[in-house]
Amino acid sequence: MPILCASHLKKYYGKDENLVKALDNVNVSVDKGQFVAVIGTSGSGKSTLLNMLGGLDVPTSGSVQVEDQSIEKMSEEQLTVFRRRRIGFIFQNYNLIPYLTAYENIVLPVRLDGKKEDKGFLKEIVQFLELDKKLQNYPSHLSGGQQQRVAISRALVSKPAIILADEPTGNLDSRTGDKVIDLLKMTSEKFSQTIVMITHNSKIAEKADVQIRIEDGKIRS
Ligand code: ADP
């Protein structure tokens, strides 16, 4: 039983001579606990696919099922709660809140959900990512790589069922990038988390259980 399933997904932008078929009849099925890499060149449709899978954007047609719930059938409110509880996003541009410290950024989704963070687990993550001495810093006093690691910690700390990551290693040196992939693999195994990660780097993609190649909005096998 797949945890994540996209059927006949189309996303078109513009029209007539400006029509862009960002996704053109895409079918994707991801099993629970799988670590999937979506690989493709720039403009191939990777981010569009991830946004649809996480309910951040609405497809032109087709459907997305997450844990046997249809995203398109949820109200905006249901979707917000669902995303916060079940999905951890790691964005390319970090999306950190500038007036919150690294620590406050990391625990924000858990607290918004009215819960308390698992302090032991949080410590494990931040130590592994070498952030433990930076937790009181504001994002403006963190390097790009450190900000990315804060964003990764934030996605992991609530132990979501699914992690959707857009080029999580894009701004990291290769050693730190490898560590991040190891951490994602480790948490996916430990908590049976499902990970869908975008990358254009085939070396990184090889570390995933499954690779999905996308070209001009279509899946290539
Ligand atoms: P990737 O993540 O692989 O770089 P994207 O999913 O961002 O690719 O983009 C796929 C295609 O859709 C590209 O041709 C891009 O220019 C186009 N596109 C993405 N978002 C928009 C948008 N909001 N409006 C118009 N075109 C878009």
PDB file of C-alpha atoms and ligand atoms in Angstrom:
ATOM      1  CA  MET A   1       0.000   0.000   0.000  1.00  0.00           C
ATOM      2  CA  PRO A   2       1.670   3.243  -1.085  1.00  0.00           C
ATOM      3  CA  ILE A   3       1.753   6.114   1.383  1.00  0.00           C
ATOM      4  CA  LEU A   4       1.965   8.667  -1.402  1.00  0.00           C
ATOM      5  CA  CYS A   5       0.376   8.307  -4.779  1.00  0.00           C
ATOM      6  CA  ALA A   6       0.032  10.788  -7.631  1.00  0.00           C
ATOM      7  CA  SER A   7      -2.209   9.788 -10.535  1.00  0.00           C
ATOM      8  CA  HIS A   8      -2.343  11.404 -13.958  1.00  0.00           C
ATOM      9  CA  LEU A   9      -0.964  14.604 -12.536  1.00  0.00           C
ATOM     10  CA  LYS A  10      -0.884  17.590 -14.856  1.00  0.00           C
ATOM     11  CA  LYS A  11       0.237  21.093 -14.063  1.00  0.00           C
ATOM     12  CA  TYR A  12       0.083  23.632 -16.845  1.00  0.00           C
ATOM     13  CA  TYR A  13       1.167  27.245 -16.618  1.00  0.00           C
ATOM     14  CA  GLY A  14       0.182  30.001 -19.061  1.00  0.00           C
ATOM     15  CA  LYS A  15      -1.725  29.352 -22.265  1.00  0.00           C
ATOM     16  CA  ASP A  16      -1.576  29.286 -26.064  1.00  0.00           C
ATOM     17  CA  GLU A  17       1.977  29.924 -27.256  1.00  0.00           C
ATOM     18  CA  ASN A  18       3.075  30.501 -23.632  1.00  0.00           C
ATOM     19  CA  LEU A  19       1.720  27.170 -22.378  1.00  0.00           C
ATOM     20  CA  VAL A  20       4.210  25.314 -20.168  1.00  0.00           C
ATOM     21  CA  LYS A  21       3.451  21.700 -19.318  1.00  0.00           C
ATOM     22  CA  ALA A  22       5.396  21.628 -16.041  1.00  0.00           C
ATOM     23  CA  LEU A  23       3.900  18.187 -15.289  1.00  0.00           C
ATOM     24  CA  ASP A  24       2.424  16.171 -18.091  1.00  0.00           C
ATOM     25  CA  ASN A  25       0.548  13.092 -16.915  1.00  0.00           C
ATOM     26  CA  VAL A  26       2.796  12.045 -14.061  1.00  0.00           C
ATOM     27  CA  ASN A  27       2.166   8.896 -12.045  1.00  0.00           C
ATOM     28  CA  VAL A  28       4.213   8.339  -8.888  1.00  0.00           C
ATOM     29  CA  SER A  29       3.788   5.811  -6.137  1.00  0.00           C
ATOM     30  CA  VAL A  30       5.897   5.792  -2.982  1.00  0.00           C
ATOM     31  CA  ASP A  31       5.780   3.090  -0.329  1.00  0.00           C
ATOM     32  CA  LYS A  32       6.006   3.782   3.392  1.00  0.00           C
ATOM     33  CA  GLY A  33       9.597   4.092   4.541  1.00  0.00           C
ATOM     34  CA  GLN A  34      11.028   4.482   1.048  1.00  0.00           C
ATOM     35  CA  PHE A  35      13.719   7.033   0.328  1.00  0.00           C
ATOM     36  CA  VAL A  36      13.019   8.329  -3.162  1.00  0.00           C
ATOM     37  CA  ALA A  37      15.172  10.686  -5.195  1.00  0.00           C
ATOM     38  CA  VAL A  38      13.549  12.744  -7.951  1.00  0.00           C
ATOM     39  CA  ILE A  39      16.267  13.601 -10.403  1.00  0.00           C
ATOM     40  CA  GLY A  40      16.181  15.886 -13.413  1.00  0.00           C
ATOM     41  CA  THR A  41      17.717  18.994 -14.921  1.00  0.00           C
ATOM     42  CA  SER A  42      16.653  22.520 -14.049  1.00  0.00           C
ATOM     43  CA  GLY A  43      13.138  23.280 -15.321  1.00  0.00           C
ATOM     44  CA  SER A  44      12.182  19.604 -15.705  1.00  0.00           C
ATOM     45  CA  GLY A  45       9.307  19.859 -13.204  1.00  0.00           C
ATOM     46  CA  LYS A  46      10.855  18.583  -9.962  1.00  0.00           C
ATOM     47  CA  SER A  47       9.743  21.419  -7.667  1.00  0.00           C
ATOM     48  CA  THR A  48       6.302  21.482  -9.238  1.00  0.00           C
ATOM     49  CA  LEU A  49       5.928  17.769  -8.496  1.00  0.00           C
ATOM     50  CA  LEU A  50       7.067  18.203  -4.885  1.00  0.00           C
ATOM     51  CA  ASN A  51       4.654  21.104  -4.365  1.00  0.00           C
ATOM     52  CA  MET A  52       1.769  18.965  -5.645  1.00  0.00           C
ATOM     53  CA  LEU A  53       2.754  15.990  -3.478  1.00  0.00           C
ATOM     54  CA  GLY A  54       2.776  18.201  -0.387  1.00  0.00           C
ATOM     55  CA  GLY A  55      -0.470  20.006  -1.211  1.00  0.00           C
ATOM     56  CA  LEU A  56       1.306  23.350  -1.567  1.00  0.00           C
ATOM     57  CA  ASP A  57      -0.158  23.862  -4.993  1.00  0.00           C
ATOM     58  CA  VAL A  58      -3.184  22.568  -6.888  1.00  0.00           C
ATOM     59  CA  PRO A  59      -2.758  20.458 -10.023  1.00  0.00           C
ATOM     60  CA  THR A  60      -4.483  21.389 -13.288  1.00  0.00           C
ATOM     61  CA  SER A  61      -5.853  17.847 -13.235  1.00  0.00           C
ATOM     62  CA  GLY A  62      -5.096  14.515 -11.623  1.00  0.00           C
ATOM     63  CA  SER A  63      -5.042  13.498  -7.988  1.00  0.00           C
ATOM     64  CA  VAL A  64      -2.685  13.111  -5.039  1.00  0.00           C
ATOM     65  CA  GLN A  65      -3.382  10.611  -2.295  1.00  0.00           C
ATOM     66  CA  VAL A  66      -1.449  10.845   0.951  1.00  0.00           C
ATOM     67  CA  GLU A  67      -2.056   8.101   3.503  1.00  0.00           C
ATOM     68  CA  ASP A  68      -5.274   7.265   1.631  1.00  0.00           C
ATOM     69  CA  GLN A  69      -6.595  10.828   1.883  1.00  0.00           C
ATOM     70  CA  SER A  70      -7.144  12.801  -1.293  1.00  0.00           C
ATOM     71  CA  ILE A  71      -5.450  16.162  -1.001  1.00  0.00           C
ATOM     72  CA  GLU A  72      -7.842  17.806  -3.457  1.00  0.00           C
ATOM     73  CA  LYS A  73     -10.796  16.871  -1.288  1.00  0.00           C
ATOM     74  CA  MET A  74      -9.445  18.657   1.787  1.00  0.00           C
ATOM     75  CA  SER A  75     -10.451  22.180   2.753  1.00  0.00           C
ATOM     76  CA  GLU A  76      -7.665  24.755   3.062  1.00  0.00           C
ATOM     77  CA  GLU A  77      -7.900  24.446   6.849  1.00  0.00           C
ATOM     78  CA  GLN A  78      -7.731  20.637   6.833  1.00  0.00           C
ATOM     79  CA  LEU A  79      -4.775  20.822   4.494  1.00  0.00           C
ATOM     80  CA  THR A  80      -2.870  23.230   6.746  1.00  0.00           C
ATOM     81  CA  VAL A  81      -3.270  20.939   9.756  1.00  0.00           C
ATOM     82  CA  PHE A  82      -2.491  17.879   7.679  1.00  0.00           C
ATOM     83  CA  ARG A  83       0.728  19.408   6.303  1.00  0.00           C
ATOM     84  CA  ARG A  84       1.870  20.497   9.749  1.00  0.00           C
ATOM     85  CA  ARG A  85       1.241  17.097  11.324  1.00  0.00           C
ATOM     86  CA  ARG A  86       2.200  14.661   8.617  1.00  0.00           C
ATOM     87  CA  ILE A  87       4.658  16.362   6.281  1.00  0.00           C
ATOM     88  CA  GLY A  88       8.055  17.923   6.878  1.00  0.00           C
ATOM     89  CA  PHE A  89       9.196  20.288   4.164  1.00  0.00           C
ATOM     90  CA  ILE A  90      12.787  21.201   3.450  1.00  0.00           C
ATOM     91  CA  PHE A  91      12.918  24.079   0.999  1.00  0.00           C
ATOM     92  CA  GLN A  92      15.808  25.298  -1.095  1.00  0.00           C
ATOM     93  CA  ASN A  93      15.561  28.805   0.329  1.00  0.00           C
ATOM     94  CA  TYR A  94      15.278  27.562   3.958  1.00  0.00           C
ATOM     95  CA  ASN A  95      12.137  29.625   4.810  1.00  0.00           C
ATOM     96  CA  LEU A  96      13.411  30.448   8.296  1.00  0.00           C
ATOM     97  CA  ILE A  97      11.707  33.153  10.317  1.00  0.00           C
ATOM     98  CA  PRO A  98      14.278  35.966  10.747  1.00  0.00           C
ATOM     99  CA  TYR A  99      13.142  37.157  14.194  1.00  0.00           C
ATOM    100  CA  LEU A 100      13.267  33.698  15.749  1.00  0.00           C
ATOM    101  CA  THR A 101      16.457  31.996  16.906  1.00  0.00           C
ATOM    102  CA  ALA A 102      17.635  28.761  15.319  1.00  0.00           C
ATOM    103  CA  TYR A 103      16.133  26.835  18.241  1.00  0.00           C
ATOM    104  CA  GLU A 104      12.797  28.655  18.010  1.00  0.00           C
ATOM    105  CA  ASN A 105      12.674  28.040  14.272  1.00  0.00           C
ATOM    106  CA  ILE A 106      13.324  24.333  14.758  1.00  0.00           C
ATOM    107  CA  VAL A 107      10.577  23.804  17.336  1.00  0.00           C
ATOM    108  CA  LEU A 108       8.005  26.117  15.723  1.00  0.00           C
ATOM    109  CA  PRO A 109       5.965  23.488  13.801  1.00  0.00           C
ATOM    110  CA  VAL A 110       5.734  21.242  16.873  1.00  0.00           C
ATOM    111  CA  ARG A 111       4.641  24.133  19.081  1.00  0.00           C
ATOM    112  CA  LEU A 112       2.136  25.406  16.500  1.00  0.00           C
ATOM    113  CA  ASP A 113       0.606  21.972  16.744  1.00  0.00           C
ATOM    114  CA  GLY A 114       0.242  22.456  20.507  1.00  0.00           C
ATOM    115  CA  LYS A 115       2.858  19.815  21.303  1.00  0.00           C
ATOM    116  CA  LYS A 116       6.232  19.731  23.029  1.00  0.00           C
ATOM    117  CA  GLU A 117       9.382  18.834  21.187  1.00  0.00           C
ATOM    118  CA  ASP A 118      11.213  15.600  21.979  1.00  0.00           C
ATOM    119  CA  LYS A 119      14.275  17.253  23.547  1.00  0.00           C
ATOM    120  CA  GLY A 120      16.446  14.129  23.393  1.00  0.00           C
ATOM    121  CA  PHE A 121      15.749  13.627  19.709  1.00  0.00           C
ATOM    122  CA  LEU A 122      16.272  17.312  18.971  1.00  0.00           C
ATOM    123  CA  LYS A 123      19.659  17.162  20.715  1.00  0.00           C
ATOM    124  CA  GLU A 124      20.601  14.106  18.670  1.00  0.00           C
ATOM    125  CA  ILE A 125      19.762  15.892  15.414  1.00  0.00           C
ATOM    126  CA  VAL A 126      21.491  19.187  16.182  1.00  0.00           C
ATOM    127  CA  GLN A 127      24.610  17.449  17.453  1.00  0.00           C
ATOM    128  CA  PHE A 128      24.770  15.302  14.372  1.00  0.00           C
ATOM    129  CA  LEU A 129      24.408  18.387  12.182  1.00  0.00           C
ATOM    130  CA  GLU A 130      26.907  20.350  14.316  1.00  0.00           C
ATOM    131  CA  LEU A 131      24.388  23.035  15.191  1.00  0.00           C
ATOM    132  CA  ASP A 132      24.420  22.620  18.967  1.00  0.00           C
ATOM    133  CA  LYS A 133      26.494  25.784  19.513  1.00  0.00           C
ATOM    134  CA  LYS A 134      24.392  27.862  17.138  1.00  0.00           C
ATOM    135  CA  LEU A 135      20.924  27.348  18.573  1.00  0.00           C
ATOM    136  CA  GLN A 136      20.636  30.858  20.039  1.00  0.00           C
ATOM    137  CA  ASN A 137      21.729  32.547  16.801  1.00  0.00           C
ATOM    138  CA  TYR A 138      19.268  34.344  14.567  1.00  0.00           C
ATOM    139  CA  PRO A 139      19.282  33.248  10.910  1.00  0.00           C
ATOM    140  CA  SER A 140      21.163  36.406   9.878  1.00  0.00           C
ATOM    141  CA  HIS A 141      24.037  35.204  12.077  1.00  0.00           C
ATOM    142  CA  LEU A 142      24.208  31.788  10.472  1.00  0.00           C
ATOM    143  CA  SER A 143      25.938  30.773   7.259  1.00  0.00           C
ATOM    144  CA  GLY A 144      23.834  29.495   4.353  1.00  0.00           C
ATOM    145  CA  GLY A 145      24.836  25.924   5.165  1.00  0.00           C
ATOM    146  CA  GLN A 146      23.927  26.371   8.832  1.00  0.00           C
ATOM    147  CA  GLN A 147      20.557  27.850   7.892  1.00  0.00           C
ATOM    148  CA  GLN A 148      19.934  24.844   5.686  1.00  0.00           C
ATOM    149  CA  ARG A 149      20.760  22.525   8.583  1.00  0.00           C
ATOM    150  CA  VAL A 150      18.326  24.434  10.821  1.00  0.00           C
ATOM    151  CA  ALA A 151      15.643  23.949   8.153  1.00  0.00           C
ATOM    152  CA  ILE A 152      16.455  20.226   8.015  1.00  0.00           C
ATOM    153  CA  SER A 153      16.292  19.922  11.808  1.00  0.00           C
ATOM    154  CA  ARG A 154      12.923  21.700  11.767  1.00  0.00           C
ATOM    155  CA  ALA A 155      11.557  19.218   9.230  1.00  0.00           C
ATOM    156  CA  LEU A 156      12.792  16.211  11.204  1.00  0.00           C
ATOM    157  CA  VAL A 157      11.981  17.149  14.777  1.00  0.00           C
ATOM    158  CA  SER A 158       8.239  16.531  14.586  1.00  0.00           C
ATOM    159  CA  LYS A 159       8.938  13.063  13.124  1.00  0.00           C
ATOM    160  CA  PRO A 160       6.534  13.546  10.225  1.00  0.00           C
ATOM    161  CA  ALA A 161       5.421  10.537   8.217  1.00  0.00           C
ATOM    162  CA  ILE A 162       6.677  12.125   5.016  1.00  0.00           C
ATOM    163  CA  ILE A 163       9.589  14.444   4.345  1.00  0.00           C
ATOM    164  CA  LEU A 164       9.606  16.401   1.108  1.00  0.00           C
ATOM    165  CA  ALA A 165      12.988  17.941   0.426  1.00  0.00           C
ATOM    166  CA  ASP A 166      13.872  20.291  -2.414  1.00  0.00           C
ATOM    167  CA  GLU A 167      17.628  20.057  -3.098  1.00  0.00           C
ATOM    168  CA  PRO A 168      18.468  19.694   0.611  1.00  0.00           C
ATOM    169  CA  THR A 169      22.183  19.448  -0.116  1.00  0.00           C
ATOM    170  CA  GLY A 170      22.284  22.166  -2.770  1.00  0.00           C
ATOM    171  CA  ASN A 171      24.007  24.746  -0.599  1.00  0.00           C
ATOM    172  CA  LEU A 172      26.213  22.420   1.402  1.00  0.00           C
ATOM    173  CA  ASP A 173      29.794  21.299   0.875  1.00  0.00           C
ATOM    174  CA  SER A 174      30.096  17.628  -0.062  1.00  0.00           C
ATOM    175  CA  ARG A 175      31.034  16.427   3.444  1.00  0.00           C
ATOM    176  CA  THR A 176      28.062  18.172   5.055  1.00  0.00           C
ATOM    177  CA  GLY A 177      25.858  17.114   2.141  1.00  0.00           C
ATOM    178  CA  ASP A 178      26.796  13.475   2.768  1.00  0.00           C
ATOM    179  CA  LYS A 179      26.013  13.909   6.469  1.00  0.00           C
ATOM    180  CA  VAL A 180      22.592  15.320   5.677  1.00  0.00           C
ATOM    181  CA  ILE A 181      21.786  12.383   3.412  1.00  0.00           C
ATOM    182  CA  ASP A 182      23.010   9.979   6.111  1.00  0.00           C
ATOM    183  CA  LEU A 183      20.784  11.722   8.643  1.00  0.00           C
ATOM    184  CA  LEU A 184      17.764  11.567   6.350  1.00  0.00           C
ATOM    185  CA  LYS A 185      18.405   7.862   5.753  1.00  0.00           C
ATOM    186  CA  MET A 186      18.904   7.231   9.452  1.00  0.00           C
ATOM    187  CA  THR A 187      15.691   8.971  10.493  1.00  0.00           C
ATOM    188  CA  SER A 188      13.739   7.318   7.706  1.00  0.00           C
ATOM    189  CA  GLU A 189      14.871   3.924   8.963  1.00  0.00           C
ATOM    190  CA  LYS A 190      14.445   4.748  12.640  1.00  0.00           C
ATOM    191  CA  PHE A 191      10.972   6.298  12.338  1.00  0.00           C
ATOM    192  CA  SER A 192       9.782   4.579   9.135  1.00  0.00           C
ATOM    193  CA  GLN A 193       9.677   7.979   7.512  1.00  0.00           C
ATOM    194  CA  THR A 194       9.106   8.302   3.825  1.00  0.00           C
ATOM    195  CA  ILE A 195      11.380  10.736   2.046  1.00  0.00           C
ATOM    196  CA  VAL A 196      11.004  12.289  -1.377  1.00  0.00           C
ATOM    197  CA  MET A 197      14.055  14.330  -2.213  1.00  0.00           C
ATOM    198  CA  ILE A 198      14.745  16.429  -5.268  1.00  0.00           C
ATOM    199  CA  THR A 199      18.258  16.563  -6.578  1.00  0.00           C
ATOM    200  CA  HIS A 200      20.064  17.228  -9.817  1.00  0.00           C
ATOM    201  CA  ASN A 201      23.127  15.435  -8.460  1.00  0.00           C
ATOM    202  CA  SER A 202      23.264  11.797  -9.589  1.00  0.00           C
ATOM    203  CA  LYS A 203      25.806  10.866  -6.860  1.00  0.00           C
ATOM    204  CA  ILE A 204      23.345  12.018  -4.193  1.00  0.00           C
ATOM    205  CA  ALA A 205      20.434  10.320  -5.979  1.00  0.00           C
ATOM    206  CA  GLU A 206      22.293   6.995  -5.924  1.00  0.00           C
ATOM    207  CA  LYS A 207      22.014   6.953  -2.138  1.00  0.00           C
ATOM    208  CA  ALA A 208      18.223   6.732  -2.320  1.00  0.00           C
ATOM    209  CA  ASP A 209      16.298   3.434  -2.484  1.00  0.00           C
ATOM    210  CA  VAL A 210      14.502   4.485  -5.647  1.00  0.00           C
ATOM    211  CA  GLN A 211      15.255   7.044  -8.335  1.00  0.00           C
ATOM    212  CA  ILE A 212      12.560   8.763 -10.346  1.00  0.00           C
ATOM    213  CA  ARG A 213      13.841  10.620 -13.385  1.00  0.00           C
ATOM    214  CA  ILE A 214      11.815  13.520 -14.721  1.00  0.00           C
ATOM    215  CA  GLU A 215      12.312  15.205 -18.086  1.00  0.00           C
ATOM    216  CA  ASP A 216      10.130  17.954 -19.552  1.00  0.00           C
ATOM    217  CA  GLY A 217       7.369  17.206 -17.057  1.00  0.00           C
ATOM    218  CA  LYS A 218       7.304  13.471 -17.797  1.00  0.00           C
ATOM    219  CA  ILE A 219       8.637  10.520 -15.827  1.00  0.00           C
ATOM    220  CA  ARG A 220      11.367   8.568 -17.625  1.00  0.00           C
ATOM    221  CA  SER A 221      12.186   5.089 -16.433  1.00  0.00           C
TER     222      SER A 221
HETATM  223  P1  ADP B   1      12.678  22.236 -11.574  1.00  0.00           P
HETATM  224  O1  ADP B   1      12.288  22.194 -10.130  1.00  0.00           O
HETATM  225  O2  ADP B   1      12.956  20.892 -12.160  1.00  0.00           O
HETATM  226  O3  ADP B   1      13.805  23.187 -11.841  1.00  0.00           O
HETATM  227  P2  ADP B   1      10.108  23.546 -11.933  1.00  0.00           P
HETATM  228  O4  ADP B   1       9.130  22.582 -11.422  1.00  0.00           O
HETATM  229  O5  ADP B   1      10.481  24.688 -11.039  1.00  0.00           O
HETATM  230  O6  ADP B   1      11.425  22.774 -12.414  1.00  0.00           O
HETATM  231  O7  ADP B   1       9.567  24.180 -13.301  1.00  0.00           O
HETATM  232  C1  ADP B   1       9.062  23.371 -14.366  1.00  0.00           C
HETATM  233  C2  ADP B   1       8.625  24.281 -15.506  1.00  0.00           C
HETATM  234  O8  ADP B   1       7.486  25.045 -15.080  1.00  0.00           O
HETATM  235  C3  ADP B   1       9.676  25.285 -15.927  1.00  0.00           C
HETATM  236  O9  ADP B   1       9.583  25.451 -17.326  1.00  0.00           O
HETATM  237  C4  ADP B   1       9.262  26.539 -15.185  1.00  0.00           C
HETATM  238  O10 ADP B   1       9.701  27.689 -15.872  1.00  0.00           O
HETATM  239  C5  ADP B   1       7.753  26.424 -15.183  1.00  0.00           C
HETATM  240  N1  ADP B   1       7.141  27.089 -14.009  1.00  0.00           N
HETATM  241  C6  ADP B   1       7.303  26.752 -12.705  1.00  0.00           C
HETATM  242  N2  ADP B   1       6.564  27.539 -11.898  1.00  0.00           N
HETATM  243  C7  ADP B   1       5.918  28.410 -12.718  1.00  0.00           C
HETATM  244  C8  ADP B   1       4.987  29.475 -12.492  1.00  0.00           C
HETATM  245  N3  ADP B   1       4.570  29.795 -11.264  1.00  0.00           N
HETATM  246  N4  ADP B   1       4.532  30.144 -13.582  1.00  0.00           N
HETATM  247  C9  ADP B   1       4.915  29.814 -14.830  1.00  0.00           C
HETATM  248  N5  ADP B   1       5.785  28.813 -15.123  1.00  0.00           N
HETATM  249  C10 ADP B   1       6.281  28.113 -14.078  1.00  0.00           C
END
